[in-house]
mmCIF file of C-alpha atoms in Angstrom:
data_model
loop_
_atom_site.group_PDB
_atom_site.id
_atom_site.type_symbol
_atom_site.label_atom_id
_atom_site.label_comp_id
_atom_site.label_asym_id
_atom_site.label_seq_id
_atom_site.Cartn_x
_atom_site.Cartn_y
_atom_site.Cartn_z
ATOM 1 C CA MET A 1 -4.284 -0.662 -25.093
ATOM 2 C CA THR A 2 -7.696 0.055 -22.386
ATOM 3 C CA VAL A 3 -6.783 -1.986 -19.487
ATOM 4 C CA LYS A 4 -9.725 -3.890 -17.976
ATOM 5 C CA PHE A 5 -10.638 -3.393 -13.893
ATOM 6 C CA GLY A 6 -12.346 -5.592 -12.228
ATOM 7 C CA ILE A 7 -13.193 -4.834 -8.452
ATOM 8 C CA ILE A 8 -13.668 -7.255 -5.499
ATOM 9 C CA GLY A 9 -14.418 -5.970 -2.255
ATOM 10 C CA LEU A 10 -17.032 -2.951 -2.499
ATOM 11 C CA GLY A 11 -16.080 -0.624 0.809
ATOM 12 C CA ASN A 12 -14.608 2.730 0.804
ATOM 13 C CA ILE A 13 -11.629 1.988 0.142
ATOM 14 C CA ALA A 14 -12.817 0.407 -3.392
ATOM 15 C CA ASN A 15 -15.369 3.143 -3.590
ATOM 16 C CA ARG A 16 -12.489 5.491 -3.539
ATOM 17 C CA PHE A 17 -10.761 3.774 -6.543
ATOM 18 C CA ALA A 18 -12.859 3.275 -8.882
ATOM 19 C CA SER A 19 -14.241 7.329 -8.436
ATOM 20 C CA VAL A 20 -9.893 7.376 -9.078
ATOM 21 C CA LEU A 21 -10.328 4.998 -11.805
ATOM 22 C CA VAL A 22 -13.486 6.084 -14.038
ATOM 23 C CA GLN A 23 -11.340 9.855 -14.712
ATOM 24 C CA ALA A 24 -8.411 8.064 -15.931
ATOM 25 C CA LYS A 25 -7.178 7.448 -19.386
ATOM 26 C CA ASP A 26 -6.595 4.071 -20.895
ATOM 27 C CA VAL A 27 -8.177 2.408 -18.953
ATOM 28 C CA SER A 28 -12.293 0.975 -17.735
ATOM 29 C CA LEU A 29 -13.938 -1.000 -14.954
ATOM 30 C CA ALA A 30 -15.220 -4.146 -16.571
ATOM 31 C CA ALA A 31 -16.893 -5.621 -13.310
ATOM 32 C CA VAL A 32 -17.222 -5.673 -9.860
ATOM 33 C CA ALA A 33 -18.353 -8.612 -7.014
ATOM 34 C CA SER A 34 -19.586 -8.375 -3.962
ATOM 35 C CA ARG A 35 -21.537 -11.371 -1.588
ATOM 36 C CA ASP A 36 -24.298 -8.818 -2.367
ATOM 37 C CA MET A 37 -26.113 -8.283 -5.594
ATOM 38 C CA GLY A 38 -28.080 -5.629 -4.219
ATOM 39 C CA ARG A 39 -24.840 -4.250 -4.054
ATOM 40 C CA SER A 40 -22.518 -4.750 -6.443
ATOM 41 C CA ARG A 41 -25.743 -3.508 -8.777
ATOM 42 C CA ASP A 42 -25.584 -0.212 -6.963
ATOM 43 C CA PHE A 43 -21.619 0.192 -7.172
ATOM 44 C CA ALA A 44 -21.504 -0.965 -10.760
ATOM 45 C CA GLU A 45 -24.109 1.737 -11.468
ATOM 46 C CA LYS A 46 -22.721 3.918 -9.848
ATOM 47 C CA TYR A 47 -19.445 4.279 -11.782
ATOM 48 C CA ARG A 48 -20.425 2.987 -14.704
ATOM 49 C CA ALA A 49 -19.093 -0.731 -14.156
ATOM 50 C CA ALA A 50 -19.997 -3.250 -17.550
ATOM 51 C CA LYS A 51 -20.706 -5.923 -15.265
ATOM 52 C CA TYR A 52 -21.625 -7.020 -11.603
ATOM 53 C CA TYR A 53 -21.895 -10.338 -9.564
ATOM 54 C CA ASP A 54 -22.187 -11.223 -6.306
ATOM 55 C CA SER A 55 -20.169 -14.278 -6.867
ATOM 56 C CA TYR A 56 -15.563 -13.573 -6.703
ATOM 57 C CA ASP A 57 -15.020 -16.369 -8.638
ATOM 58 C CA ALA A 58 -17.857 -15.824 -10.819
ATOM 59 C CA LEU A 59 -15.479 -12.494 -11.471
ATOM 60 C CA ILE A 60 -12.354 -13.736 -10.902
ATOM 61 C CA GLU A 61 -13.596 -16.534 -14.273
ATOM 62 C CA ASP A 62 -14.736 -12.887 -16.823
ATOM 63 C CA LYS A 63 -12.069 -13.384 -19.521
ATOM 64 C CA ASP A 64 -13.422 -9.635 -20.070
ATOM 65 C CA VAL A 65 -10.922 -8.631 -16.644
ATOM 66 C CA ASN A 66 -7.656 -7.600 -17.223
ATOM 67 C CA ILE A 67 -6.686 -6.506 -13.435
ATOM 68 C CA ILE A 68 -8.337 -7.475 -10.619
ATOM 69 C CA TYR A 69 -7.971 -5.328 -7.551
ATOM 70 C CA ILE A 70 -8.614 -6.771 -4.553
ATOM 71 C CA GLY A 71 -10.597 -4.282 -1.632
ATOM 72 C CA LEU A 72 -11.222 -6.832 0.798
ATOM 73 C CA THR A 73 -9.836 -6.276 4.477
ATOM 74 C CA HIS A 74 -6.343 -8.070 4.864
ATOM 75 C CA ASN A 75 -7.656 -11.058 6.392
ATOM 76 C CA PHE A 76 -9.027 -12.137 3.239
ATOM 77 C CA HIS A 77 -6.420 -11.676 0.693
ATOM 78 C CA TYR A 78 -4.283 -14.536 0.793
ATOM 79 C CA ASP A 79 -7.192 -16.950 -0.104
ATOM 80 C CA ILE A 80 -8.641 -14.829 -2.830
ATOM 81 C CA VAL A 81 -5.376 -13.291 -4.355
ATOM 82 C CA ARG A 82 -4.369 -17.236 -4.837
ATOM 83 C CA LYS A 83 -7.338 -17.770 -7.079
ATOM 84 C CA CYS A 84 -7.216 -15.173 -8.936
ATOM 85 C CA LEU A 85 -3.273 -16.030 -9.129
ATOM 86 C CA GLU A 86 -3.826 -19.548 -10.133
ATOM 87 C CA LYS A 87 -6.277 -18.324 -12.789
ATOM 88 C CA GLY A 88 -4.075 -16.047 -14.929
ATOM 89 C CA LYS A 89 -5.089 -12.598 -13.291
ATOM 90 C CA ALA A 90 -2.901 -10.266 -12.438
ATOM 91 C CA VAL A 91 -3.648 -8.984 -8.913
ATOM 92 C CA LEU A 92 -3.619 -5.582 -7.381
ATOM 93 C CA CYS A 93 -4.174 -5.764 -3.612
ATOM 94 C CA GLU A 94 -4.571 -3.357 -1.099
ATOM 95 C CA LYS A 95 -2.257 -3.105 1.723
ATOM 96 C CA PRO A 96 -0.966 -5.013 3.804
ATOM 97 C CA LEU A 97 -0.563 -7.899 0.647
ATOM 98 C CA VAL A 98 -0.531 -10.550 3.161
ATOM 99 C CA ILE A 99 0.701 -11.437 7.036
ATOM 100 C CA THR A 100 2.798 -12.894 6.679
ATOM 101 C CA GLU A 101 5.911 -14.244 5.668
ATOM 102 C CA LYS A 102 4.678 -16.910 4.369
ATOM 103 C CA GLU A 103 1.891 -16.908 2.739
ATOM 104 C CA ALA A 104 3.603 -13.701 0.764
ATOM 105 C CA ALA A 105 6.434 -15.641 -0.151
ATOM 106 C CA GLY A 106 3.971 -18.404 -1.786
ATOM 107 C CA LEU A 107 2.182 -15.697 -3.601
ATOM 108 C CA VAL A 108 5.198 -14.136 -5.437
ATOM 109 C CA GLU A 109 6.315 -17.611 -5.966
ATOM 110 C CA LEU A 110 2.831 -18.600 -7.471
ATOM 111 C CA SER A 111 2.751 -14.928 -9.857
ATOM 112 C CA ARG A 112 6.521 -15.499 -11.091
ATOM 113 C CA SER A 113 5.416 -18.921 -11.996
ATOM 114 C CA LYS A 114 2.621 -18.017 -13.744
ATOM 115 C CA LYS A 115 3.877 -14.765 -14.772
ATOM 116 C CA VAL A 116 1.143 -13.514 -14.069
ATOM 117 C CA LEU A 117 1.773 -9.467 -12.800
ATOM 118 C CA LEU A 118 0.892 -8.920 -9.056
ATOM 119 C CA MET A 119 1.323 -5.747 -6.998
ATOM 120 C CA GLU A 120 0.553 -4.392 -3.714
ATOM 121 C CA ALA A 121 -0.712 -1.531 -3.828
ATOM 122 C CA MET A 122 1.375 1.140 -2.282
ATOM 123 C CA TRP A 123 0.194 4.038 -3.422
ATOM 124 C CA THR A 124 2.491 6.520 -1.235
ATOM 125 C CA ARG A 125 4.979 4.618 -3.542
ATOM 126 C CA CYS A 126 3.726 5.529 -6.856
ATOM 127 C CA LEU A 127 3.165 9.692 -5.776
ATOM 128 C CA PRO A 128 5.429 11.598 -7.578
ATOM 129 C CA THR A 129 6.848 13.777 -4.264
ATOM 130 C CA PHE A 130 7.881 9.988 -2.917
ATOM 131 C CA GLN A 131 9.852 9.333 -5.646
ATOM 132 C CA LYS A 132 11.195 13.010 -6.190
ATOM 133 C CA ALA A 133 12.894 12.660 -2.130
ATOM 134 C CA LYS A 134 14.011 9.322 -3.419
ATOM 135 C CA ALA A 135 15.833 10.306 -6.109
ATOM 136 C CA TRP A 136 17.540 14.067 -4.397
ATOM 137 C CA VAL A 137 18.936 10.593 -1.268
ATOM 138 C CA LYS A 138 20.154 8.299 -4.151
ATOM 139 C CA SER A 139 21.802 11.128 -5.651
ATOM 140 C CA GLY A 140 23.702 12.363 -1.936
ATOM 141 C CA ARG A 141 22.012 15.311 -2.276
ATOM 142 C CA ILE A 142 21.735 15.370 1.882
ATOM 143 C CA GLY A 143 24.741 12.600 1.811
ATOM 144 C CA THR A 144 24.655 9.303 4.040
ATOM 145 C CA ILE A 145 21.037 8.597 5.053
ATOM 146 C CA SER A 146 21.787 8.953 9.291
ATOM 147 C CA LEU A 147 17.581 8.353 10.347
ATOM 148 C CA ILE A 148 14.547 8.221 8.647
ATOM 149 C CA ASN A 149 11.263 9.407 11.014
ATOM 150 C CA ALA A 150 8.056 8.589 9.409
ATOM 151 C CA SER A 151 4.674 8.081 11.503
ATOM 152 C CA PHE A 152 1.026 6.813 10.866
ATOM 153 C CA SER A 153 -1.490 7.575 13.545
ATOM 154 C CA PHE A 154 -5.462 8.261 14.159
ATOM 155 C CA ASN A 155 -7.599 8.492 17.196
ATOM 156 C CA ILE A 156 -10.750 6.623 17.190
ATOM 157 C CA PRO A 157 -12.985 5.198 19.790
ATOM 158 C CA PHE A 158 -12.533 1.805 20.527
ATOM 159 C CA LEU A 159 -15.089 -0.373 19.945
ATOM 160 C CA PRO A 160 -14.233 -4.040 20.816
ATOM 161 C CA GLU A 161 -16.267 -5.124 17.456
ATOM 162 C CA HIS A 162 -14.705 -3.444 15.356
ATOM 163 C CA ARG A 163 -12.678 -4.595 12.698
ATOM 164 C CA LEU A 164 -9.710 -2.621 13.555
ATOM 165 C CA TYR A 165 -9.749 -4.138 17.036
ATOM 166 C CA ASP A 166 -11.100 -7.909 16.601
ATOM 167 C CA PRO A 167 -8.013 -10.027 16.482
ATOM 168 C CA ALA A 168 -10.910 -12.617 14.360
ATOM 169 C CA LEU A 169 -9.883 -10.322 11.547
ATOM 170 C CA ALA A 170 -6.282 -9.597 11.789
ATOM 171 C CA GLY A 171 -7.178 -5.945 13.497
ATOM 172 C CA GLY A 172 -4.188 -4.206 15.110
ATOM 173 C CA SER A 173 -2.655 -1.079 14.423
ATOM 174 C CA LEU A 174 0.452 -2.514 12.687
ATOM 175 C CA TYR A 175 -0.893 -4.031 9.525
ATOM 176 C CA ASP A 176 -3.097 -0.861 9.129
ATOM 177 C CA ALA A 177 -1.405 1.731 9.435
ATOM 178 C CA GLY A 178 2.091 0.871 9.871
ATOM 179 C CA VAL A 179 2.372 -0.604 7.125
ATOM 180 C CA TYR A 180 2.943 2.887 5.486
ATOM 181 C CA PRO A 181 6.047 3.889 7.439
ATOM 182 C CA ILE A 182 7.298 0.924 7.353
ATOM 183 C CA GLU A 183 7.490 0.679 3.878
ATOM 184 C CA PHE A 184 8.082 4.459 3.537
ATOM 185 C CA ALA A 185 10.979 4.103 4.775
ATOM 186 C CA ILE A 186 12.396 0.272 2.827
ATOM 187 C CA GLY A 187 11.423 2.042 -0.049
ATOM 188 C CA ILE A 188 13.293 4.961 0.334
ATOM 189 C CA MET A 189 16.400 3.735 1.486
ATOM 190 C CA ASP A 190 16.161 0.838 -1.421
ATOM 191 C CA GLU A 191 17.440 -1.609 1.569
ATOM 192 C CA ILE A 192 15.905 -4.110 4.135
ATOM 193 C CA PRO A 193 16.244 -3.571 6.812
ATOM 194 C CA SER A 194 18.941 -5.720 9.093
ATOM 195 C CA GLU A 195 17.400 -5.454 12.747
ATOM 196 C CA THR A 196 13.425 -5.252 13.917
ATOM 197 C CA LYS A 197 12.734 -4.475 16.943
ATOM 198 C CA GLY A 198 10.190 -2.559 18.461
ATOM 199 C CA VAL A 199 7.405 -1.521 21.416
ATOM 200 C CA ALA A 200 3.935 -2.323 21.350
ATOM 201 C CA HIS A 201 0.547 -0.703 23.386
ATOM 202 C CA ILE A 202 -2.015 -4.395 23.436
ATOM 203 C CA CYS A 203 -5.650 -2.986 24.152
ATOM 204 C CA SER A 204 -8.060 -5.475 26.242
ATOM 205 C CA THR A 205 -9.430 -7.127 22.647
ATOM 206 C CA GLY A 206 -5.621 -8.610 22.564
ATOM 207 C CA VAL A 207 -4.232 -6.341 19.387
ATOM 208 C CA ASP A 208 -1.888 -3.483 19.220
ATOM 209 C CA ASP A 209 -3.484 -0.406 19.078
ATOM 210 C CA PHE A 210 -0.226 1.198 19.738
ATOM 211 C CA TYR A 211 3.369 0.529 18.273
ATOM 212 C CA SER A 212 6.680 1.886 17.809
ATOM 213 C CA ILE A 213 9.433 1.044 15.766
ATOM 214 C CA ALA A 214 12.845 0.421 14.725
ATOM 215 C CA MET A 215 14.850 -0.355 11.773
ATOM 216 C CA GLY A 216 18.297 -0.702 10.832
ATOM 217 C CA PHE A 217 20.253 -0.657 7.717
ATOM 218 C CA GLU A 218 23.600 -2.327 7.294
ATOM 219 C CA SER A 219 24.522 1.112 5.809
ATOM 220 C CA GLY A 220 24.252 1.945 8.927
ATOM 221 C CA ALA A 221 20.810 4.698 8.653
ATOM 222 C CA LEU A 222 18.107 3.782 11.741
ATOM 223 C CA ALA A 223 14.412 4.326 11.215
ATOM 224 C CA SER A 224 12.326 5.416 13.908
ATOM 225 C CA LEU A 225 8.681 5.168 13.152
ATOM 226 C CA THR A 226 4.916 4.637 15.062
ATOM 227 C CA CYS A 227 1.857 3.853 14.311
ATOM 228 C CA GLY A 228 -1.450 3.121 16.139
ATOM 229 C CA PHE A 229 -4.991 4.084 17.525
ATOM 230 C CA LYS A 230 -4.659 6.452 19.575
ATOM 231 C CA ALA A 231 -3.531 10.193 19.072
ATOM 232 C CA ASN A 232 -3.498 11.651 15.444
ATOM 233 C CA THR A 233 0.170 12.111 14.826
ATOM 234 C CA ASN A 234 2.351 14.858 12.658
ATOM 235 C CA ARG A 235 2.803 13.131 9.072
ATOM 236 C CA ASP A 236 5.407 14.753 7.836
ATOM 237 C CA ALA A 237 8.463 11.831 7.048
ATOM 238 C CA VAL A 238 11.460 13.037 7.619
ATOM 239 C CA ILE A 239 15.163 12.305 6.026
ATOM 240 C CA TYR A 240 18.193 12.721 7.547
ATOM 241 C CA GLY A 241 21.390 12.607 6.500
ATOM 242 C CA THR A 242 25.188 14.030 6.509
ATOM 243 C CA GLU A 243 24.688 17.327 4.262
ATOM 244 C CA GLY A 244 20.814 17.575 5.347
ATOM 245 C CA HIS A 245 17.640 16.765 4.989
ATOM 246 C CA VAL A 246 14.545 15.873 2.602
ATOM 247 C CA VAL A 247 11.216 16.632 4.446
ATOM 248 C CA VAL A 248 8.409 14.479 1.937
ATOM 249 C CA TYR A 249 5.158 16.656 3.877
ATOM 250 C CA ASN A 250 2.182 14.335 4.230
ATOM 251 C CA PHE A 251 3.425 11.431 3.490
ATOM 252 C CA LEU A 252 0.317 9.493 3.457
ATOM 253 C CA GLY A 253 -0.754 11.784 0.568
ATOM 254 C CA SER A 254 2.297 14.375 -0.274
ATOM 255 C CA PRO A 255 1.842 17.006 -2.633
ATOM 256 C CA LYS A 256 5.215 18.598 -1.103
ATOM 257 C CA CYS A 257 9.045 18.246 -0.836
ATOM 258 C CA GLU A 258 11.684 19.913 0.426
ATOM 259 C CA CYS A 259 15.235 19.787 0.475
ATOM 260 C CA PHE A 260 17.469 21.940 2.930
ATOM 261 C CA ASP A 261 21.063 21.763 3.361
ATOM 262 C CA LYS A 262 23.371 20.662 7.036
ATOM 263 C CA GLU A 263 22.761 24.027 7.632
ATOM 264 C CA GLY A 264 18.964 23.441 8.100
ATOM 265 C CA LYS A 265 18.764 25.765 4.811
ATOM 266 C CA LEU A 266 16.159 25.574 1.622
ATOM 267 C CA VAL A 267 18.214 23.876 -2.121
ATOM 268 C CA GLU A 268 14.951 22.461 -3.363
ATOM 269 C CA SER A 269 11.112 22.033 -3.052
ATOM 270 C CA PHE A 270 9.210 20.036 -5.287
ATOM 271 C CA GLU A 271 4.749 19.775 -5.782
ATOM 272 C CA ALA A 272 2.951 17.724 -7.551
ATOM 273 C CA ASP A 273 -0.530 18.784 -8.045
ATOM 274 C CA PHE A 274 -3.633 16.083 -8.595
ATOM 275 C CA ASN A 275 -6.879 16.005 -6.382
ATOM 276 C CA ASP A 276 -5.814 12.096 -5.852
ATOM 277 C CA GLY A 277 -3.227 9.934 -5.751
ATOM 278 C CA PHE A 278 -4.721 6.994 -6.363
ATOM 279 C CA ILE A 279 -4.590 8.099 -10.387
ATOM 280 C CA TYR A 280 -0.437 7.217 -10.024
ATOM 281 C CA GLU A 281 -1.350 3.806 -9.136
ATOM 282 C CA ILE A 282 -3.833 2.877 -11.507
ATOM 283 C CA GLU A 283 -1.359 4.250 -14.522
ATOM 284 C CA HIS A 284 1.364 2.398 -13.265
ATOM 285 C CA ALA A 285 -0.128 -1.019 -12.997
ATOM 286 C CA ALA A 286 -2.354 -0.842 -16.075
ATOM 287 C CA GLN A 287 1.124 0.173 -18.005
ATOM 288 C CA LEU A 288 2.949 -2.993 -15.970
ATOM 289 C CA PHE A 289 0.235 -5.305 -17.567
ATOM 290 C CA ARG A 290 0.747 -3.486 -21.140
ATOM 291 C CA GLU A 291 4.200 -4.820 -20.535
ATOM 292 C CA ASP A 292 3.217 -8.066 -19.506
ATOM 293 C CA LYS A 293 5.084 -7.176 -16.318
ATOM 294 C CA THR A 294 4.764 -8.756 -13.067
ATOM 295 C CA GLU A 295 5.996 -7.228 -10.968
ATOM 296 C CA SER A 296 6.314 -3.329 -10.237
ATOM 297 C CA PRO A 297 9.889 -1.353 -9.715
ATOM 298 C CA LEU A 298 7.603 0.843 -7.595
ATOM 299 C CA ILE A 299 6.857 -1.863 -5.247
ATOM 300 C CA PRO A 300 8.967 -4.816 -5.705
ATOM 301 C CA HIS A 301 8.486 -7.921 -5.280
ATOM 302 C CA ARG A 302 11.130 -7.862 -1.833
ATOM 303 C CA ASP A 303 9.934 -4.655 0.018
ATOM 304 C CA THR A 304 6.120 -6.610 0.284
ATOM 305 C CA LEU A 305 8.156 -9.792 1.336
ATOM 306 C CA ALA A 306 10.647 -7.793 3.236
ATOM 307 C CA CYS A 307 7.436 -6.190 5.024
ATOM 308 C CA ALA A 308 5.424 -9.584 5.590
ATOM 309 C CA ARG A 309 8.703 -10.705 7.493
ATOM 310 C CA ILE A 310 8.928 -7.510 9.617
ATOM 311 C CA PHE A 311 5.265 -8.729 10.721
ATOM 312 C CA ASP A 312 6.409 -11.981 12.045
ATOM 313 C CA ILE A 313 10.046 -10.437 13.349
ATOM 314 C CA LEU A 314 7.445 -7.725 15.938
ATOM 315 C CA LYS A 315 4.363 -10.027 16.391
ATOM 316 C CA LYS A 316 7.050 -12.675 18.263
ATOM 317 C CA SER A 317 8.419 -9.927 19.672
#
């Protein structure tokens, strides 16, 4: 079965998504939509989409579309995702799905009541390297987990009008960058944190431009995570256990991970050969649709809800 995707929101991330989708097997690009017909037409021509619209509602109503990928910025996610689910359309939505637990819970409940797929596009969870690292951890290769270190920060100029610095557009490093290390740690642990604390630097527009996050788990493990816009940090994530450690190199799109014993000796190395990790997310979502699933085992609703809850806790602090 060829699974037909529609795309709402035709910015940079949607261009990347479409460029990978057209290379995937047994999927097609059925329709695209933006608020501008010219932009939609150009996007459709570039990626060979069958249809294009200047209305999100028109794409949602299109019976030829099986899954709708939402590439809008996260401040628009809730309303659009809700519309899709209410119409019985499967959804693959860019991360973070939403920015509050209340919104996340509402969408998950709707997905389950309608029996329609809802998947947060946390593509890094679908990478073979992430799955290998998690398998090493689950099998006890490095003993009991003590600490996870992960950081995603990049260095961009402070521009008050930029969406990342605009509170009206849900700006801030926590939502845009912090979601990655948070969901990495939760995914590796396969456990929801029992305690979360954070310290943020707030810039002049009122949003966080750097965040340091600490999470504790009932199992005894800790996670030390950072995100921000003011420095380029090392992106190798490290999982420390009582009997060794695992390194996931460039965890945001990792082609390689390695397992070490407690003396620091390399025990096993794993590499995956791919051009763009989005391919795994696309193929996974398509297979979930074929199987009539409502959620992904790689990015379960539980973890999406937990991430939104962590946002709430950190913002309140």
